[in-house]
Amino acid sequence: MNILRTAMLLAFMTALFMAIGYMIGGGGGMMIALLVAAGMNFFSYWNADKMVLKMHHAVEVDESNAPEYYGIVRDLSARAGLPMPKTYLIQSDQPNAFATGRNPENAAVAATTGLLDRLTYEEVAGVMAHELAHVQNRDTLTMTITATLAGAISMLGNFALFFGGNRDNNNPLGAIGTLVAMIVAPLAAALVQMAISRTREYSADRRGAEICGQPLWLASALAKIARSAERIHNPDAERNPATAHMFIINPLSGERMDNLFSTHPNTENRIRALQAMAEEGPEPVHAPQPDAEPQAGEGPWSAGRTTARPEKPKRNPWGRNPTGPRGRWS
């Protein structure tokens, strides 16, 4: 059902792109928009992941310069039966993460330095398991193409502002068509973009919890990320709002309620769903408590600091020791 709904939403985005072309330039404008949309979809299929990573200044890392972070992704990928994705770091104080790529064989996951600094090892594992769930569910291509089309529709709306009202063009709807192209079309694109994201997050939360084996790790991480995102700005995300739906928590300022205008489901609803999932498990699940406000340098990758740990290291489902080497990203 989610696949059918997503296909319908993407078809609507393409039709909306063509409608804006018609409002700006009549039948000729619609055909040009159709060709542009087809070209953009083709280009996005092969290159949108690279574009998104570049927008957020992501830097690829490996086992030599980020062993703990890279190790989490590697071990969770093996646990999920996925190929090892490319692993990226984004220099941003806001804790967040996203996944991209056209298929599991060409996927990439990216986490911010704020995520590694402010979350525990277990919480980072929960977040990366969520992102790998998007890869496994093949959400990444859909969400990346949606970001590209939403950005293009907004660009066409701005184009209509300068050229839509010209009497010499082929605009069949005149000023009304220009107004729709400027205001209504970008808004409709944003709503479709949000709807696509919201259909995917709950399923990725559930599958991510299954991959890491501990639903409350992800629940704790979501609580910390949501609080931090409210007060820590992400400049790259603010400059590229069309990519906001790709992140595990909305990176833009102002996201609060679970309504039509939110790019993500309400965080409290997601946490409750994960808590219910944990209660269904055969064994009680323990997680770091998210009550304290996270501070920079609190995570296990923080230079010169250690975090409170049990006397005996807790064994992770994928067999790694959470009290391993310390370092800013190691």
XYZ file of C-alpha atoms in Angstrom:
330
model
C 0.000 0.000 0.000
C 2.838 2.402 0.859
C 4.481 1.673 -2.518
C 1.261 2.430 -4.411
C 0.640 5.577 -2.409
C 4.203 6.799 -2.963
C 3.968 6.104 -6.717
C 0.760 8.133 -6.854
C 2.351 11.011 -4.958
C 5.373 11.057 -7.262
C 3.060 11.017 -10.299
C 1.222 13.968 -8.787
C 4.519 15.832 -8.349
C 5.342 15.312 -12.038
C 1.832 16.399 -13.078
C 2.127 19.478 -10.872
C 5.428 20.344 -12.528
C 3.726 20.101 -15.937
C 0.764 22.197 -14.737
C 3.088 25.012 -13.704
C 4.657 24.866 -17.145
C 1.178 25.214 -18.668
C 0.343 28.177 -16.442
C 3.544 29.923 -17.443
C 3.748 29.061 -21.138
C 0.583 27.262 -22.275
C 0.792 23.980 -24.185
C 4.379 24.607 -25.203
C 5.362 25.337 -21.631
C 3.672 22.135 -20.476
C 5.605 20.027 -22.982
C 8.855 21.687 -21.978
C 8.029 21.024 -18.330
C 7.291 17.365 -19.163
C 10.667 16.986 -20.845
C 12.399 18.757 -17.965
C 10.618 16.557 -15.394
C 11.589 13.403 -17.287
C 15.173 14.621 -17.539
C 15.253 15.521 -13.858
C 13.883 12.127 -12.834
C 16.525 10.407 -14.961
C 19.283 12.646 -13.605
C 18.024 12.239 -10.051
C 18.062 8.464 -10.348
C 21.803 8.493 -11.026
C 23.041 11.641 -9.287
C 20.602 13.030 -6.700
C 22.368 11.269 -3.831
C 25.640 12.987 -4.723
C 23.847 16.335 -4.977
C 22.235 15.982 -1.537
C 25.519 14.965 0.107
C 27.251 17.930 -1.537
C 24.520 20.327 -0.374
C 25.266 19.338 3.205
C 29.070 19.275 2.760
C 29.235 15.603 3.729
C 32.698 14.028 3.902
C 33.189 10.297 3.373
C 34.853 8.424 6.246
C 36.146 4.910 6.708
C 37.532 2.602 9.363
C 40.846 4.444 9.522
C 39.456 7.859 10.536
C 36.097 6.977 12.158
C 36.421 3.388 13.407
C 33.546 3.341 15.928
C 31.036 5.151 13.718
C 32.065 3.146 10.657
C 31.969 -0.039 12.726
C 28.399 0.617 13.836
C 27.257 1.018 10.230
C 29.235 -2.024 9.081
C 27.906 -4.324 11.792
C 24.308 -3.145 11.493
C 24.469 -3.571 7.704
C 25.633 -7.165 8.160
C 22.872 -7.737 10.713
C 20.281 -6.408 8.232
C 21.734 -8.391 5.309
C 22.625 -5.217 3.410
C 25.755 -4.272 1.459
C 27.996 -1.830 3.332
C 26.854 1.680 2.349
C 29.215 4.611 1.935
C 29.498 6.392 5.262
C 29.614 10.178 5.591
C 30.053 12.811 8.282
C 28.482 16.275 8.193
C 30.025 19.113 10.182
C 27.011 20.402 12.103
C 26.323 20.859 15.816
C 22.728 19.751 15.344
C 22.409 15.983 15.926
C 20.770 14.432 12.869
C 21.233 11.840 10.128
C 19.851 10.746 6.767
C 20.263 8.059 4.102
C 20.322 8.410 0.339
C 21.064 6.400 -2.802
C 19.142 4.763 -5.632
C 19.283 1.208 -4.197
C 20.940 -0.789 -1.394
C 23.955 -1.477 -3.608
C 24.546 2.258 -4.116
C 23.441 3.666 -0.787
C 25.017 6.184 1.569
C 24.319 7.117 5.176
C 25.328 10.405 6.764
C 25.436 11.543 10.383
C 26.282 14.950 11.776
C 29.173 15.510 14.138
C 26.566 16.738 16.621
C 24.949 13.302 16.572
C 28.229 11.612 17.478
C 29.090 14.197 20.136
C 25.735 14.284 21.909
C 24.401 10.724 21.747
C 25.626 7.509 23.336
C 26.969 4.589 21.348
C 23.664 2.738 21.705
C 21.616 5.748 20.599
C 23.812 6.284 17.540
C 23.309 2.611 16.701
C 19.539 3.093 16.906
C 19.691 6.094 14.575
C 21.892 4.377 12.001
C 19.660 1.290 12.122
C 16.735 3.586 11.242
C 18.660 4.970 8.273
C 19.578 1.473 7.109
C 15.884 0.579 7.336
C 15.210 3.356 4.799
C 17.852 1.777 2.565
C 16.366 -1.686 2.963
C 12.835 -0.406 2.319
C 14.145 1.416 -0.786
C 12.825 4.720 0.524
C 16.010 6.583 -0.295
C 15.467 6.909 -4.046
C 11.870 8.073 -3.626
C 12.768 10.635 -0.980
C 15.748 11.963 -2.946
C 13.784 12.344 -6.193
C 10.993 14.042 -4.246
C 13.490 16.539 -2.846
C 14.711 17.305 -6.379
C 11.214 17.771 -7.798
C 10.058 19.875 -4.847
C 13.051 22.170 -5.290
C 12.372 22.441 -9.027
C 8.691 23.294 -8.487
C 9.655 26.040 -6.071
C 12.131 27.324 -8.650
C 9.413 27.365 -11.325
C 7.170 29.296 -8.952
C 9.865 31.948 -8.640
C 10.260 31.900 -12.427
C 6.531 32.622 -12.781
C 6.960 35.721 -10.619
C 9.239 37.294 -13.220
C 7.801 35.960 -16.464
C 4.270 34.707 -15.796
C 2.603 38.104 -15.977
C 4.078 39.128 -19.310
C 1.282 39.681 -21.868
C 3.523 38.529 -24.688
C 3.905 35.008 -23.300
C 1.517 32.077 -23.832
C 0.070 32.017 -20.338
C -3.595 31.011 -20.918
C -4.734 31.836 -17.385
C -3.225 35.274 -17.078
C -2.669 36.716 -13.635
C -4.621 33.905 -11.927
C -2.362 31.265 -13.450
C 0.706 33.217 -12.414
C -0.586 33.510 -8.853
C -1.268 29.757 -8.695
C 2.191 28.985 -10.060
C 3.808 31.326 -7.552
C 1.966 30.316 -4.380
C -0.298 27.278 -4.650
C 1.978 24.970 -6.656
C 5.029 25.191 -4.326
C 2.724 24.723 -1.337
C 1.137 21.650 -2.929
C 4.595 20.266 -3.691
C 5.621 20.770 -0.072
C 2.496 18.938 1.149
C 3.187 15.975 -1.149
C 6.800 15.935 -0.015
C 5.665 15.849 3.606
C 3.130 13.104 2.918
C 5.791 10.893 1.318
C 8.102 11.341 4.287
C 5.408 10.701 6.881
C 4.364 7.410 5.237
C 7.937 6.147 5.616
C 9.097 7.175 9.081
C 7.006 4.830 11.217
C 7.940 1.786 9.152
C 11.629 2.795 9.225
C 11.431 3.233 13.017
C 10.025 -0.251 13.420
C 12.444 -1.922 11.029
C 15.367 0.016 12.510
C 14.429 -1.221 15.979
C 14.371 -4.766 14.629
C 17.802 -4.336 13.047
C 19.513 -3.055 16.196
C 17.419 -5.271 18.454
C 16.632 -2.518 20.976
C 13.623 -0.238 20.225
C 14.368 2.016 23.201
C 17.813 2.943 21.863
C 16.089 4.654 18.942
C 13.359 6.085 21.193
C 15.986 7.683 23.434
C 17.858 9.048 20.419
C 14.701 10.592 18.921
C 13.972 12.431 22.170
C 17.484 13.897 22.331
C 17.607 14.832 18.637
C 14.187 16.510 18.724
C 15.122 18.679 21.718
C 18.427 19.683 20.192
C 16.918 20.435 16.762
C 14.595 22.976 18.382
C 17.485 25.142 19.565
C 20.439 24.294 17.263
C 20.149 25.544 13.693
C 21.390 23.593 10.712
C 22.449 26.250 8.177
C 22.835 23.842 5.240
C 19.361 22.420 5.837
C 17.886 25.926 6.105
C 19.444 26.776 2.735
C 18.087 23.549 1.198
C 14.657 23.017 2.824
C 13.602 20.571 0.081
C 15.887 17.985 1.703
C 14.402 18.340 5.211
C 12.162 15.268 4.884
C 15.222 13.047 4.398
C 16.503 13.566 7.959
C 15.445 11.386 10.877
C 14.108 14.528 12.627
C 13.088 17.711 10.830
C 16.266 19.848 10.803
C 14.389 23.102 10.160
C 13.271 25.430 12.908
C 9.547 25.482 13.687
C 8.579 21.803 13.397
C 6.327 21.008 16.349
C 2.994 19.319 15.634
C 1.813 16.116 13.986
C -0.282 17.821 11.339
C -0.485 18.293 7.592
C 2.339 20.836 7.563
C 4.915 18.737 9.406
C 7.589 16.937 7.410
C 7.743 14.208 10.069
C 5.295 12.465 12.390
C 5.181 13.864 15.905
C 8.268 12.679 17.790
C 6.287 11.723 20.892
C 4.048 9.499 18.780
C 7.102 7.796 17.303
C 8.598 7.259 20.755
C 5.347 5.784 22.063
C 5.236 3.367 19.129
C 8.792 2.238 19.882
C 8.023 1.865 23.586
C 5.035 -0.295 22.726
C 7.254 -2.364 20.462
C 9.760 -2.824 23.297
C 6.997 -4.007 25.621
C 6.014 -6.644 23.069
C 9.524 -8.147 23.184
C 10.298 -11.316 25.130
C 12.846 -9.579 27.363
C 12.854 -6.160 29.059
C 14.847 -3.610 27.093
C 17.046 -1.037 28.788
C 18.040 2.257 27.187
C 19.864 5.448 28.117
C 17.489 7.876 29.818
C 16.754 10.954 27.628
C 15.687 13.177 30.541
C 18.895 15.205 30.810
C 19.514 17.845 28.173
C 22.301 16.558 25.894
C 25.482 18.585 25.860
C 28.301 18.718 23.358
C 30.977 16.228 24.299
C 28.504 13.807 25.914
C 28.796 11.010 23.362
C 31.341 8.196 23.385
C 33.282 9.873 20.558
C 34.000 13.008 22.603
C 37.645 13.918 22.988
C 38.944 13.777 26.540
C 35.713 12.605 28.151
C 34.201 9.326 29.170
C 30.515 8.760 29.816
C 28.918 6.829 32.625
C 28.911 3.124 31.806
C 27.971 -0.053 33.614
C 30.882 -1.754 35.372
C 30.553 -4.646 32.954
C 30.099 -3.587 29.323
C 26.674 -4.432 27.936
C 26.905 -6.786 24.972
C 25.329 -5.353 21.853
C 23.218 -7.557 19.550
C 25.931 -7.346 16.897
C 28.677 -8.328 19.330
C 30.590 -5.052 19.789
C 31.872 -3.494 22.994
C 30.311 -0.046 23.586
C 33.253 0.944 25.784
C 35.696 0.791 22.885
C 38.219 3.435 21.760
C 37.416 7.066 22.479
C 38.035 10.059 20.299
C 35.985 12.788 18.665
C 34.701 10.519 15.893
C 36.384 7.235 16.767
